[in-house]
Structure formats: C-alpha cells, structure tokens
PDB file of C-alpha atoms and ligand atoms in Angstrom:
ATOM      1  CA  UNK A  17      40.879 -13.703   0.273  1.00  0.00           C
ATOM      2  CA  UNK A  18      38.228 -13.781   2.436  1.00  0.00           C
ATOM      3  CA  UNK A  19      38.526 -13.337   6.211  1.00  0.00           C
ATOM      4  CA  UNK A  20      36.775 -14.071   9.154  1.00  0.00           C
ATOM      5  CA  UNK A  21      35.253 -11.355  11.607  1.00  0.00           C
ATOM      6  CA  UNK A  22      37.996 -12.215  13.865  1.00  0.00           C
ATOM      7  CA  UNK A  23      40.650 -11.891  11.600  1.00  0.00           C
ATOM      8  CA  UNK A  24      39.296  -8.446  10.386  1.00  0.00           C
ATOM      9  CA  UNK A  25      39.536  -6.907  14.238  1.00  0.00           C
ATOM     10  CA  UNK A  26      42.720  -8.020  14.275  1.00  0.00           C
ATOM     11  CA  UNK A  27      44.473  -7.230  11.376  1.00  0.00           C
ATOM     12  CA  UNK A  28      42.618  -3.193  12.065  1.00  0.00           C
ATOM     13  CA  UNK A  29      43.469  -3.512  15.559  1.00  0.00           C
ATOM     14  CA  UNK A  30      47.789  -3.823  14.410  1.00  0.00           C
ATOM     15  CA  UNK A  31      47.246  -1.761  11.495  1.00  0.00           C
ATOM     16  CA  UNK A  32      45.738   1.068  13.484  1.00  0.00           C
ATOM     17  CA  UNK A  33      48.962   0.425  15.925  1.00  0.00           C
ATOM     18  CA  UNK A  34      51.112   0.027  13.109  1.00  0.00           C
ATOM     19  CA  UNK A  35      50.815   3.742  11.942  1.00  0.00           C
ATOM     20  CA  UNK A  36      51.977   5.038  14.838  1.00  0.00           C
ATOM     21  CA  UNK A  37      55.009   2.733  15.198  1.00  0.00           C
ATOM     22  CA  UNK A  38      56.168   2.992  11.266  1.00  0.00           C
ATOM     23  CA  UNK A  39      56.226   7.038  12.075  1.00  0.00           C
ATOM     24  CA  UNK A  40      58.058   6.672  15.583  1.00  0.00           C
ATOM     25  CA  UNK A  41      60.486   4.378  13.708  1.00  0.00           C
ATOM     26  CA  UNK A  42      61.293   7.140  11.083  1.00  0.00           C
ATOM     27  CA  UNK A  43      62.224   9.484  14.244  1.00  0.00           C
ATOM     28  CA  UNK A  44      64.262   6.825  16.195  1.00  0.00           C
ATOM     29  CA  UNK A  45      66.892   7.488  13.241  1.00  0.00           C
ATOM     30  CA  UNK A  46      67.322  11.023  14.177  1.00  0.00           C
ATOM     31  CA  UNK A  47      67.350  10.400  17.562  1.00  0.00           C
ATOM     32  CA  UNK A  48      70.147   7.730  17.729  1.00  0.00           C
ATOM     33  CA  UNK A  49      72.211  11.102  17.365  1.00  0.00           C
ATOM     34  CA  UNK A  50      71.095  12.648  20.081  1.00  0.00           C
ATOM     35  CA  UNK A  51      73.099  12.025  23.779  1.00  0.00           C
ATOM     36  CA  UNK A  52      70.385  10.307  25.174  1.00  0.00           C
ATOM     37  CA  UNK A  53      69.436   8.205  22.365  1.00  0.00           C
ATOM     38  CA  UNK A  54      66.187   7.135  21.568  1.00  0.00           C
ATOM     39  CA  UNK A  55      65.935   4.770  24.978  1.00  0.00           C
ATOM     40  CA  UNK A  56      63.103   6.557  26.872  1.00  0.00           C
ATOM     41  CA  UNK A  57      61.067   7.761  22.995  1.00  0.00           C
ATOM     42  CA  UNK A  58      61.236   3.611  22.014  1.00  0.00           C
ATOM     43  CA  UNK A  59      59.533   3.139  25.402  1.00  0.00           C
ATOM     44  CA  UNK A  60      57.382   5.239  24.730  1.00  0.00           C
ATOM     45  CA  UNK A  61      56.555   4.418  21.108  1.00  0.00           C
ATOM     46  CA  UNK A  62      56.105   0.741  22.901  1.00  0.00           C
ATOM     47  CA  UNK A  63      53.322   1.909  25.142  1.00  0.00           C
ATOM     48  CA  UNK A  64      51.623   3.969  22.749  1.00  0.00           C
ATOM     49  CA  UNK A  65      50.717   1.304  20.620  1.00  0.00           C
ATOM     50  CA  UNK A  66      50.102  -0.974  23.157  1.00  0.00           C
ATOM     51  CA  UNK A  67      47.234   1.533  23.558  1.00  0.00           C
ATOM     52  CA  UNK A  68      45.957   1.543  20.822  1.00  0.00           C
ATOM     53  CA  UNK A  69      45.715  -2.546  20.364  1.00  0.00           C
ATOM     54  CA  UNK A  70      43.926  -2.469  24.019  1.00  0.00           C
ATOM     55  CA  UNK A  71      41.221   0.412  22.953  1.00  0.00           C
ATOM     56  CA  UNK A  72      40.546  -1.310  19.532  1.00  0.00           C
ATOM     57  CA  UNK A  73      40.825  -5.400  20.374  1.00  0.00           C
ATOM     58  CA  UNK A  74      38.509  -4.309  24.099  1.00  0.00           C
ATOM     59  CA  UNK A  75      36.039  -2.240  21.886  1.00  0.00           C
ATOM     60  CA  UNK A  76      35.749  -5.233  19.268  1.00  0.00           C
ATOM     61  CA  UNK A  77      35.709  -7.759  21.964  1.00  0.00           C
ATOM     62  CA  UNK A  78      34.152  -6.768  25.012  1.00  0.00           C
ATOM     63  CA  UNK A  79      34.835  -9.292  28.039  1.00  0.00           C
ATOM     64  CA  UNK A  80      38.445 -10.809  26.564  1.00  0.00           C
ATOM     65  CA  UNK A  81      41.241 -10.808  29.056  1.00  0.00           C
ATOM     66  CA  UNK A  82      44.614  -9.974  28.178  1.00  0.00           C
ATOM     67  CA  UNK A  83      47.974 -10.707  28.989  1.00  0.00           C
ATOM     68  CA  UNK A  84      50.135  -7.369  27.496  1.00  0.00           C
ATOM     69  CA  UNK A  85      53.646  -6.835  27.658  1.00  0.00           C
ATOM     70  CA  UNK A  86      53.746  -3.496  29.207  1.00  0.00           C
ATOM     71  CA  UNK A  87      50.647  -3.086  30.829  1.00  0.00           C
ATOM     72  CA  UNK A  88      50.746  -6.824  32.826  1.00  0.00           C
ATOM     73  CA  UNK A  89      47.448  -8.823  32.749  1.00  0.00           C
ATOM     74  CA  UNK A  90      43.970  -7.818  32.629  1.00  0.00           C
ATOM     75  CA  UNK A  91      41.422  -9.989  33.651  1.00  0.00           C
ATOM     76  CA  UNK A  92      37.861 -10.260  31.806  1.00  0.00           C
ATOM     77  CA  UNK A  93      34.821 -11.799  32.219  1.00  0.00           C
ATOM     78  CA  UNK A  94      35.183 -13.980  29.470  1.00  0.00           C
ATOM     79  CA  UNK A  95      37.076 -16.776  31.207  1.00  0.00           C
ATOM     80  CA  UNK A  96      37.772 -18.850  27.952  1.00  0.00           C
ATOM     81  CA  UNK A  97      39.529 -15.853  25.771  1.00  0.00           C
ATOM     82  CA  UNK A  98      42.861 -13.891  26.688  1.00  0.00           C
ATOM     83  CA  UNK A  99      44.687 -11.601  23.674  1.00  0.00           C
ATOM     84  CA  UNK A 100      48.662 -12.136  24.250  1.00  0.00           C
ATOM     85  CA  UNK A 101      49.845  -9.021  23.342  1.00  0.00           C
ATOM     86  CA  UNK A 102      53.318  -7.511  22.341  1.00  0.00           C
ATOM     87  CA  UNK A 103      53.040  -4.149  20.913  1.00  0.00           C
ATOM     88  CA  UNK A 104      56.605  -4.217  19.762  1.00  0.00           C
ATOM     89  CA  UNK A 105      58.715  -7.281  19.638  1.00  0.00           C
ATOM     90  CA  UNK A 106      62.127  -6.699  18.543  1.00  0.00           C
ATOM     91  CA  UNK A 107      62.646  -3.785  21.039  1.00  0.00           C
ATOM     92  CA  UNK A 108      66.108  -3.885  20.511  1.00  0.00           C
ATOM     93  CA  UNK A 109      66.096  -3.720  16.931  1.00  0.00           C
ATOM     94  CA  UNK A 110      63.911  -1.103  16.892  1.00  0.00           C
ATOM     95  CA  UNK A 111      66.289   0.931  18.928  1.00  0.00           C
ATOM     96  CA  UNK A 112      69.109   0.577  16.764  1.00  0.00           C
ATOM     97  CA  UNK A 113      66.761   1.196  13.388  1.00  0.00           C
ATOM     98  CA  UNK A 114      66.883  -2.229  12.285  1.00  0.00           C
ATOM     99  CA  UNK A 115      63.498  -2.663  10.481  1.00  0.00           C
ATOM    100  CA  UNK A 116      62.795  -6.309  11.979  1.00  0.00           C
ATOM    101  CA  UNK A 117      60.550  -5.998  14.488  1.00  0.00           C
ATOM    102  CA  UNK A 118      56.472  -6.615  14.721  1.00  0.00           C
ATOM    103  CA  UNK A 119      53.120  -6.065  16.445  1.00  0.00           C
ATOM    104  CA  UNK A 120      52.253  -9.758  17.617  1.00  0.00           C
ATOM    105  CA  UNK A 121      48.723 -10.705  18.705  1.00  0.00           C
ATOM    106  CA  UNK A 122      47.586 -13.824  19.547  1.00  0.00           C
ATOM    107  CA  UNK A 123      44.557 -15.141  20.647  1.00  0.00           C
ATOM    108  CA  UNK A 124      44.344 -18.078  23.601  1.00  0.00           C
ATOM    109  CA  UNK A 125      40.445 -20.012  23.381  1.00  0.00           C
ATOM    110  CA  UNK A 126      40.113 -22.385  26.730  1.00  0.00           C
ATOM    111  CA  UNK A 127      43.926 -22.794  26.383  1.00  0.00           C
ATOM    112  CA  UNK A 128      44.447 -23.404  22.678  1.00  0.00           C
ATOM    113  CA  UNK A 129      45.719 -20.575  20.254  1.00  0.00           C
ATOM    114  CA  UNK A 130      43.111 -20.450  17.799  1.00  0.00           C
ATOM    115  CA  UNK A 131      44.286 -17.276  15.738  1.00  0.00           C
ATOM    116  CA  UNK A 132      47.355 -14.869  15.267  1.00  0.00           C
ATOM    117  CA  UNK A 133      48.442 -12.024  13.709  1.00  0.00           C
ATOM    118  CA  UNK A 134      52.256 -10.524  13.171  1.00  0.00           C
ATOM    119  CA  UNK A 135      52.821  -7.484  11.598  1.00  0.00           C
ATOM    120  CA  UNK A 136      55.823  -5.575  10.515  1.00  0.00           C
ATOM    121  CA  UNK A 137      54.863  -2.102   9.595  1.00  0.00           C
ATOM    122  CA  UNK A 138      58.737  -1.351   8.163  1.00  0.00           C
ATOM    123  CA  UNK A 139      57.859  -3.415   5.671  1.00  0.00           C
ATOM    124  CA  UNK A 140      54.703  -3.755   5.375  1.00  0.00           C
ATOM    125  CA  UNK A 141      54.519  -7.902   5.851  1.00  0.00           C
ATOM    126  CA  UNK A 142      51.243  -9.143   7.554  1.00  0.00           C
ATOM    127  CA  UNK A 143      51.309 -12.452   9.105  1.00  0.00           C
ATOM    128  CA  UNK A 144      47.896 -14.035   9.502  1.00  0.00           C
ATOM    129  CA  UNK A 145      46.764 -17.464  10.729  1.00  0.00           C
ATOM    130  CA  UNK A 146      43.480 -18.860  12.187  1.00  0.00           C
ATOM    131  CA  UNK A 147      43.296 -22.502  13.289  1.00  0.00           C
ATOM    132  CA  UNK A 148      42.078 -24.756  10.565  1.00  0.00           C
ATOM    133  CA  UNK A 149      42.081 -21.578   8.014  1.00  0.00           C
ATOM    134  CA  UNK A 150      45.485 -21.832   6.983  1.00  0.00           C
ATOM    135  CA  UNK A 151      48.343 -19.243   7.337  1.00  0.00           C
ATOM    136  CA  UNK A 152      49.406 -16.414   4.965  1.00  0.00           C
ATOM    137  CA  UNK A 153      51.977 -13.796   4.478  1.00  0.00           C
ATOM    138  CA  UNK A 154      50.049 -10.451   2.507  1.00  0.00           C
ATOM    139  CA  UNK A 155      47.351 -13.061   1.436  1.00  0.00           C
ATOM    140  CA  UNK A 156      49.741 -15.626  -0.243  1.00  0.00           C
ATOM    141  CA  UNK A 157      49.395 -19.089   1.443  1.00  0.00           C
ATOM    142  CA  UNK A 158      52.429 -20.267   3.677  1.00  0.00           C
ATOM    143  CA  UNK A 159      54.221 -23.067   4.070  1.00  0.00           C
ATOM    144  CA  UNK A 160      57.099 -24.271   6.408  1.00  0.00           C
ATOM    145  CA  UNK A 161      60.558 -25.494   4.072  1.00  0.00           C
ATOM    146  CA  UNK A 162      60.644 -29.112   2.840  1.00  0.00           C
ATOM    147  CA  UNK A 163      64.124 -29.209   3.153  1.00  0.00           C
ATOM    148  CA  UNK A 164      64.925 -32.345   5.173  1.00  0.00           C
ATOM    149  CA  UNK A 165      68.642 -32.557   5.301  1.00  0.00           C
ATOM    150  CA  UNK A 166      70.279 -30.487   8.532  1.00  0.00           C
ATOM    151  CA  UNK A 167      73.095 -29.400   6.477  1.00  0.00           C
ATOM    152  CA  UNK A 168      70.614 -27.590   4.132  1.00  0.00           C
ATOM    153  CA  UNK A 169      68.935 -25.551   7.073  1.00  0.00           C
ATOM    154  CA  UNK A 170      69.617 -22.517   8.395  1.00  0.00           C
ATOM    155  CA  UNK A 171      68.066 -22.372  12.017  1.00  0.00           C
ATOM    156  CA  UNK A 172      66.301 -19.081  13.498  1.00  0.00           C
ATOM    157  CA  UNK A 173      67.710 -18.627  17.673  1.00  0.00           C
ATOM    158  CA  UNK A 174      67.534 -16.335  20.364  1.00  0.00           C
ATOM    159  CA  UNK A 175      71.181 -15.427  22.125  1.00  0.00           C
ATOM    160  CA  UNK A 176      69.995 -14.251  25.457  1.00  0.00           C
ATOM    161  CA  UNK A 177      70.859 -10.189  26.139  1.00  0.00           C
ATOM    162  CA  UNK A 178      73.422  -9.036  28.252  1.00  0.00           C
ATOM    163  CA  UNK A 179      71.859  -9.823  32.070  1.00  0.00           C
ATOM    164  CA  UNK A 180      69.626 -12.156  31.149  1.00  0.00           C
ATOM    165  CA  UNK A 181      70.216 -15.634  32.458  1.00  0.00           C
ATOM    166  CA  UNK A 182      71.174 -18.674  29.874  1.00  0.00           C
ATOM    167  CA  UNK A 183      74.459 -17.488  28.364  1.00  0.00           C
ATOM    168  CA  UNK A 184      76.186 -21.007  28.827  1.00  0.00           C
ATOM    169  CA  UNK A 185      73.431 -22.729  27.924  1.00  0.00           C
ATOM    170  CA  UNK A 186      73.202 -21.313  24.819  1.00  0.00           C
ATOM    171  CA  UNK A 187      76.665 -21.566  23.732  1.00  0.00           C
ATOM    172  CA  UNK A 188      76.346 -25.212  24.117  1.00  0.00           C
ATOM    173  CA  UNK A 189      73.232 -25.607  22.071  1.00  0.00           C
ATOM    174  CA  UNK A 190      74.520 -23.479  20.005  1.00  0.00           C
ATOM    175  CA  UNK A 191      77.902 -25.328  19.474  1.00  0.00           C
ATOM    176  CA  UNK A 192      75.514 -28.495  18.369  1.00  0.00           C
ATOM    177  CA  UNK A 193      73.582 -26.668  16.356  1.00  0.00           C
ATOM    178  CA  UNK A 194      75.930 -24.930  14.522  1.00  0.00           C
ATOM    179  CA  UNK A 195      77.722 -28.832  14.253  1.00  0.00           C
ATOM    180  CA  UNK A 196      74.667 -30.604  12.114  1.00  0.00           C
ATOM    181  CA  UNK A 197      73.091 -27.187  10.012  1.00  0.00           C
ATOM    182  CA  UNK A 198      74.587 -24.767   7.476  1.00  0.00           C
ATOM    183  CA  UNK A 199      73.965 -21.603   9.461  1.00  0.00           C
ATOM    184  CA  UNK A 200      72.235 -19.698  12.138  1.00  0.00           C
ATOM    185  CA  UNK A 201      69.844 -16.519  12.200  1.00  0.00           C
ATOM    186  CA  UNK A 202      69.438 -14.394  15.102  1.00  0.00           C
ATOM    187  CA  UNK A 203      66.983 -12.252  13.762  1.00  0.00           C
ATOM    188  CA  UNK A 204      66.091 -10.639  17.215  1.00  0.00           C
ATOM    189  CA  UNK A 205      61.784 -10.975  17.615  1.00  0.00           C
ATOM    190  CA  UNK A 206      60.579 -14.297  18.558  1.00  0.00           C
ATOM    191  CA  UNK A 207      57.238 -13.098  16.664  1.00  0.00           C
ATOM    192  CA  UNK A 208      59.047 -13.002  13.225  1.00  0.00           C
ATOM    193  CA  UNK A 209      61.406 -15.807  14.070  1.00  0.00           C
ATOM    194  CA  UNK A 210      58.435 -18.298  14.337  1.00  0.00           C
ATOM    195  CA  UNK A 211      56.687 -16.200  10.933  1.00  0.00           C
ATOM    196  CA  UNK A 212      59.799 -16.897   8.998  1.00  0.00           C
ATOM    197  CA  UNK A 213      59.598 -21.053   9.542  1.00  0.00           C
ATOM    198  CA  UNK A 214      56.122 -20.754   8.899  1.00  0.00           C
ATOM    199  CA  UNK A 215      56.913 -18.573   5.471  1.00  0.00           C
ATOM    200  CA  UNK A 216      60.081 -21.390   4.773  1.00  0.00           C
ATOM    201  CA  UNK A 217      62.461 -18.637   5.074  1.00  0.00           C
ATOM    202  CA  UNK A 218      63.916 -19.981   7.873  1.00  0.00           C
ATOM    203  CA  UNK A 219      64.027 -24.007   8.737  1.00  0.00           C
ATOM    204  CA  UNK A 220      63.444 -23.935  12.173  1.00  0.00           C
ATOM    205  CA  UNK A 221      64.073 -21.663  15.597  1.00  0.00           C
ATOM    206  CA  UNK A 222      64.248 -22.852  18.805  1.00  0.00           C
ATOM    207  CA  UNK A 223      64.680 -20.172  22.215  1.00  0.00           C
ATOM    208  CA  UNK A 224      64.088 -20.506  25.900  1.00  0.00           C
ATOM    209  CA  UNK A 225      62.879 -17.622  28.183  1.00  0.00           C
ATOM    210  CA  UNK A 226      60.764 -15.755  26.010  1.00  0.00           C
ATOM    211  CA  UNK A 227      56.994 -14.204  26.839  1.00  0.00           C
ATOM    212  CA  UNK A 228      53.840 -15.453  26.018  1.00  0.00           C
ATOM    213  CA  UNK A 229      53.141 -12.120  24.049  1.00  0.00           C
ATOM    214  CA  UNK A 230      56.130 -13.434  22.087  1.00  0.00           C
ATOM    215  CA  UNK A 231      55.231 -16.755  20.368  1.00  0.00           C
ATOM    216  CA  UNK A 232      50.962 -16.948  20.998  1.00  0.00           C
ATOM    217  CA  UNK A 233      50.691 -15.149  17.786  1.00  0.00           C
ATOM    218  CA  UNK A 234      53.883 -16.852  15.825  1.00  0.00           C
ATOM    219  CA  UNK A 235      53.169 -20.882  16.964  1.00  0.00           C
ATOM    220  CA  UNK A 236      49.289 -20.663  15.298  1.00  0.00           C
ATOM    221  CA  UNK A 237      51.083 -19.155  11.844  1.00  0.00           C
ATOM    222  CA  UNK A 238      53.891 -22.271  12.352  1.00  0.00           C
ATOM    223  CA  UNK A 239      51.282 -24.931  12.660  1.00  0.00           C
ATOM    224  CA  UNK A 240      48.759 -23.643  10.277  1.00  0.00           C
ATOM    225  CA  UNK A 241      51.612 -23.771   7.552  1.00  0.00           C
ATOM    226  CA  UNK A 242      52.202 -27.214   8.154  1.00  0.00           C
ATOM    227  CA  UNK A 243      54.693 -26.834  11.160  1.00  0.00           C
ATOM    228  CA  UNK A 244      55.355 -28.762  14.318  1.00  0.00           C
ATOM    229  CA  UNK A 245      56.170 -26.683  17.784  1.00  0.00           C
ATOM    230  CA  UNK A 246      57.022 -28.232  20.999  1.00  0.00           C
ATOM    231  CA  UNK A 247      58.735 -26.508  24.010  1.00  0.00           C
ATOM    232  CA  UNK A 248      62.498 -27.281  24.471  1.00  0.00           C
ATOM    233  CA  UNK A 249      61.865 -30.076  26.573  1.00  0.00           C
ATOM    234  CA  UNK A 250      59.703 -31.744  24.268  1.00  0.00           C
ATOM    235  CA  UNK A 251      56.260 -31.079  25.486  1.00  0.00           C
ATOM    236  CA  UNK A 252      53.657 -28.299  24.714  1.00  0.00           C
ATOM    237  CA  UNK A 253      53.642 -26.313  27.337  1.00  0.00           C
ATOM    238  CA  UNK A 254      55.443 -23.526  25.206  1.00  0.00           C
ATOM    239  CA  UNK A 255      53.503 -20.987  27.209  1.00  0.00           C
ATOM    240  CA  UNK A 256      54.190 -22.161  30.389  1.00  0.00           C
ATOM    241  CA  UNK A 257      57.504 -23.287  29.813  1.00  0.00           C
ATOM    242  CA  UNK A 258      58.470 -19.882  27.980  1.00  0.00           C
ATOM    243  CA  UNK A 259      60.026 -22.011  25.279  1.00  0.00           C
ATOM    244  CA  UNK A 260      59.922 -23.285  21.279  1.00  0.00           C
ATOM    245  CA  UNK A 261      61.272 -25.611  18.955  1.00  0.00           C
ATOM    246  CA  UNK A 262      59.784 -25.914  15.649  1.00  0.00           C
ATOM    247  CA  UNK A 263      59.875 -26.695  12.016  1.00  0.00           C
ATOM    248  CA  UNK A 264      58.673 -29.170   9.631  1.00  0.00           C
ATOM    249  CA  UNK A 265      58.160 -33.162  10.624  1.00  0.00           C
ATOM    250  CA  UNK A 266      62.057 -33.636   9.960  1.00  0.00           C
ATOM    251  CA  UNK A 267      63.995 -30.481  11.133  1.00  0.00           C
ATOM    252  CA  UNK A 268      61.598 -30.492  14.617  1.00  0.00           C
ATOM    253  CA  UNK A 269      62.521 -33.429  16.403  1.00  0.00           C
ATOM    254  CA  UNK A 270      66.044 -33.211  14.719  1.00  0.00           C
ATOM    255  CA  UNK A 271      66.480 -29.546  16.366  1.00  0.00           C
ATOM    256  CA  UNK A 272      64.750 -30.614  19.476  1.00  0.00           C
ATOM    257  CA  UNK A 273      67.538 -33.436  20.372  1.00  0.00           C
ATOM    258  CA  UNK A 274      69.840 -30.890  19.926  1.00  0.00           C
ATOM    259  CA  UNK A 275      68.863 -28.506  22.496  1.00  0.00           C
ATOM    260  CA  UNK A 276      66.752 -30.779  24.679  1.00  0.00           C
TER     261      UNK A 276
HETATM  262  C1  LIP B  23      62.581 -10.025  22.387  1.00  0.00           C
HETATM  263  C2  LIP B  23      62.291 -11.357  21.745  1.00  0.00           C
HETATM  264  C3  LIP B  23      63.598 -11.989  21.296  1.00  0.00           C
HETATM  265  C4  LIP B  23      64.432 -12.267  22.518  1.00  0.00           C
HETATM  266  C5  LIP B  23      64.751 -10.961  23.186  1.00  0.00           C
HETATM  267  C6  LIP B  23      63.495 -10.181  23.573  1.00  0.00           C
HETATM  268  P1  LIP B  23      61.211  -7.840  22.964  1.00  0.00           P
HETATM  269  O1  LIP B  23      61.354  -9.450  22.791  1.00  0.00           O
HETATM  270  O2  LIP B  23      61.436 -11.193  20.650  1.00  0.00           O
HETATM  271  O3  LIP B  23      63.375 -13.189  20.591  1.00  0.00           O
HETATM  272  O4  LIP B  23      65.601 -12.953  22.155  1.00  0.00           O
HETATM  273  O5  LIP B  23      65.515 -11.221  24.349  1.00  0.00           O
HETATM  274  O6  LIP B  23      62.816 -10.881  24.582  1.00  0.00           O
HETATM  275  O7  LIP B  23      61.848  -7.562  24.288  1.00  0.00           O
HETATM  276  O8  LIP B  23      61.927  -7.187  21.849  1.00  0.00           O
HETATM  277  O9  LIP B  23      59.739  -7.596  22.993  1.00  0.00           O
END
C-alpha cells in the first residue's frame, strides 16, 4: 500500500513513541506489586512519549500548532494546521496492564480533520486514515458493520470515572441503550472505541466529555470507512462539544435518539 508523505511522518512519529510505551508497559506489570503502584511511572511513560511525537511531528512539520494532552496547546505559525495529540489514551487501562490503549494523532486542516493515525503498540494494530484515501487497519481496508438491526449491535460507551461529572446521565442513556441493542462495550480509549466502528468490530459508540486529542484521530478512520459521526446533540461540533455518536447510516441516527 502506498502512502502519502503525511501518512509516513505519522505513522514514524507513533511508532518511534510506540517503542517506548510497549517497553514501559512490560514494567507497569511488575510495578502493580509494588506499594506505590505504577501511578507516578504511567505518568511518566505518558509524557515521555508525548515527547517524542512533539520532537518528530515539529521536526517533520515545522510551523503546525498543537493541541497535546499533557503539555496544553502550542501555537504555530501555520494558522490552518494543529496535531491533536494523545500520547496515551486508555490511561487507565494502561495502569492496570490491560493492553487496550493507543497513541492517537490527528490532524485538524482550517477546521476539518483531514488525516489520523491510532496505534496500539500491545498489539501491534495501526489505524490509518486520510480524507478521501480510505481507512485501514495494518494495511487491510476498513469498513464500519452493515448490520442494521439494533438488536444485532453491540454499542462501544464511555462510563464516566469516579469524580468526573455525568454519572446520572449516563445511567439513563445507558438504560435505553441497553433497551434496543444486544450489548455494550466499555472498552476504556475513545481513540480505539471510534477505530473499532470504523474496523466493524463494534456497531457504534457514543460518549460525552472527552478531549479533542481523543476522537481527532478516531472520527477521520470512522468516516473514511464509510461511517457517520455527529456530536450527541446532533450536530458536528464533536470538538467543541467534546462529544460522538457514530456508526453506519442506520445504527447513527438510531443511537443518536437514544442519547440525544
Ligand atoms: C480516556 C478516554 C476514555 C474516557 C476516559 C478517559 P485517557 O482518556 O479515552 O474514553 O472514558 O474517561 O478520558 O484519560 O485515558 O487519555
């Protein structure tokens, strides 16, 4: 398969990342023993490759801004491009040596995504999508599930953590959900969540209050497999509105009047 220039930087930019992270993830397993747990050493694994993405996608792309997880936003000259970065989505997991959890980097062009990559170095799965180019999992072509019946699906979420606003909410939308499909995922990373409709693995995922870093990346590899995306108020200001609701044309606006 060939790629474009772009796509190369970025899949070297999370590859060069992903090293780093697939070795700190071997050592978070010893340290879960360990009194103080591996709290402060996944932070730090989180910054490192955060690094790393900043050094290579800055060096490859002089004048991009960015908008990064740990590191806030960085302005560039280059007005009409901004990298969302999230050098490890799926903190949690992570922490608790569950091997579900990804670089994601997306790329924002005068306020369009036009490209993203997700990659999970536990297992080695690279995400890739560039608008118009179509979207791939380890070079095999994606698309979203055809299923069409609600009772066939099983529907990616995002339970909110403990402190984190939305805990009623989602039990209600959940109690819908859960009334119309055969079964939910929590999976834990938004970045894989919206990867896993765009691979058909999933039939949709809808969550509120999550980062740009989070979904930039994941809603070009859902629409580029044949996906639809709107926030969870119907519009698509999923950005802005630090929301998503997607799947194919059925499951979408099914899911969306749901949780609307
Ligand atoms: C996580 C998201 C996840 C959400 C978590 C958290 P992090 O990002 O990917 O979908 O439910 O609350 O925000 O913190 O692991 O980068």
């Amino acid at each position: 398969m060939i790629r474009s220039a772009l796509m190369n930087v970025m899949t070297a930019a999370v590859l060069k990342a992903g090293r780093g992270l697939k070795r700190d993830f071997g050592e978070v397993e010893q340290l879960q023993v360990s009194v103080k747990g591996p709290g402060d050493f996944v932070t730090a694994a989180d910054r490192r490759a955060e690094k790393v993405l900043f050094e290579e996608l800055s060096r490859a792309r002089p004048g991009y801004g960015f908008v990064l997880e740990e590191s806030g936003v960085v302005e560039g000259p280059d007005k009409s491009h901004t990298w969302h970065v999230d050098p490890l989505d799926g903190t949690t997991n992570f922490l608790h040596g569950i091997p579900v959890f990804g670089i994601s980097v997306g790329l924002e062009r005068e306020g369009q995504v036009v490209a993203g990559v997700v990659y999970n170095p536990a297992v080695d799965d690279m995400f890739i999508a560039e608008r118009g180019q179509g979207a791939y999992l380890n070079n095999r072509r994606l698309r979203v599930a055809a299923r069409r019946q609600l009772t066939d699906c099983v529907i990616g979420c995002g339970i909110p953590h403990l402190g984190k606003r939305g805990h009623d909410q989602w039990l209600d939308e959940a109690r819908r959900v859960m009334g119309k499909v055969s079964n939910l995922r929590r999976m834990g990373a938004a970045a894989l969540d919206l990867c896993y409709v765009a691979a058909g693995r999933t039939d949709g995922y809808w969550e509120r209050d999550i980062k740009t870093w989070d979904m930039a990346a994941g809603l070009c590899l859902v629409r580029e497999a044949g996906g639809f995306v709107t926030d969870c108020g119907g519009g698509s200001a999923m950005l802005e509105h630090g929301s998503v609701c997607c799947g194919n044309e059925v499951v979408q606006p099914a899911l969306l009047a749901l949780v609307r």
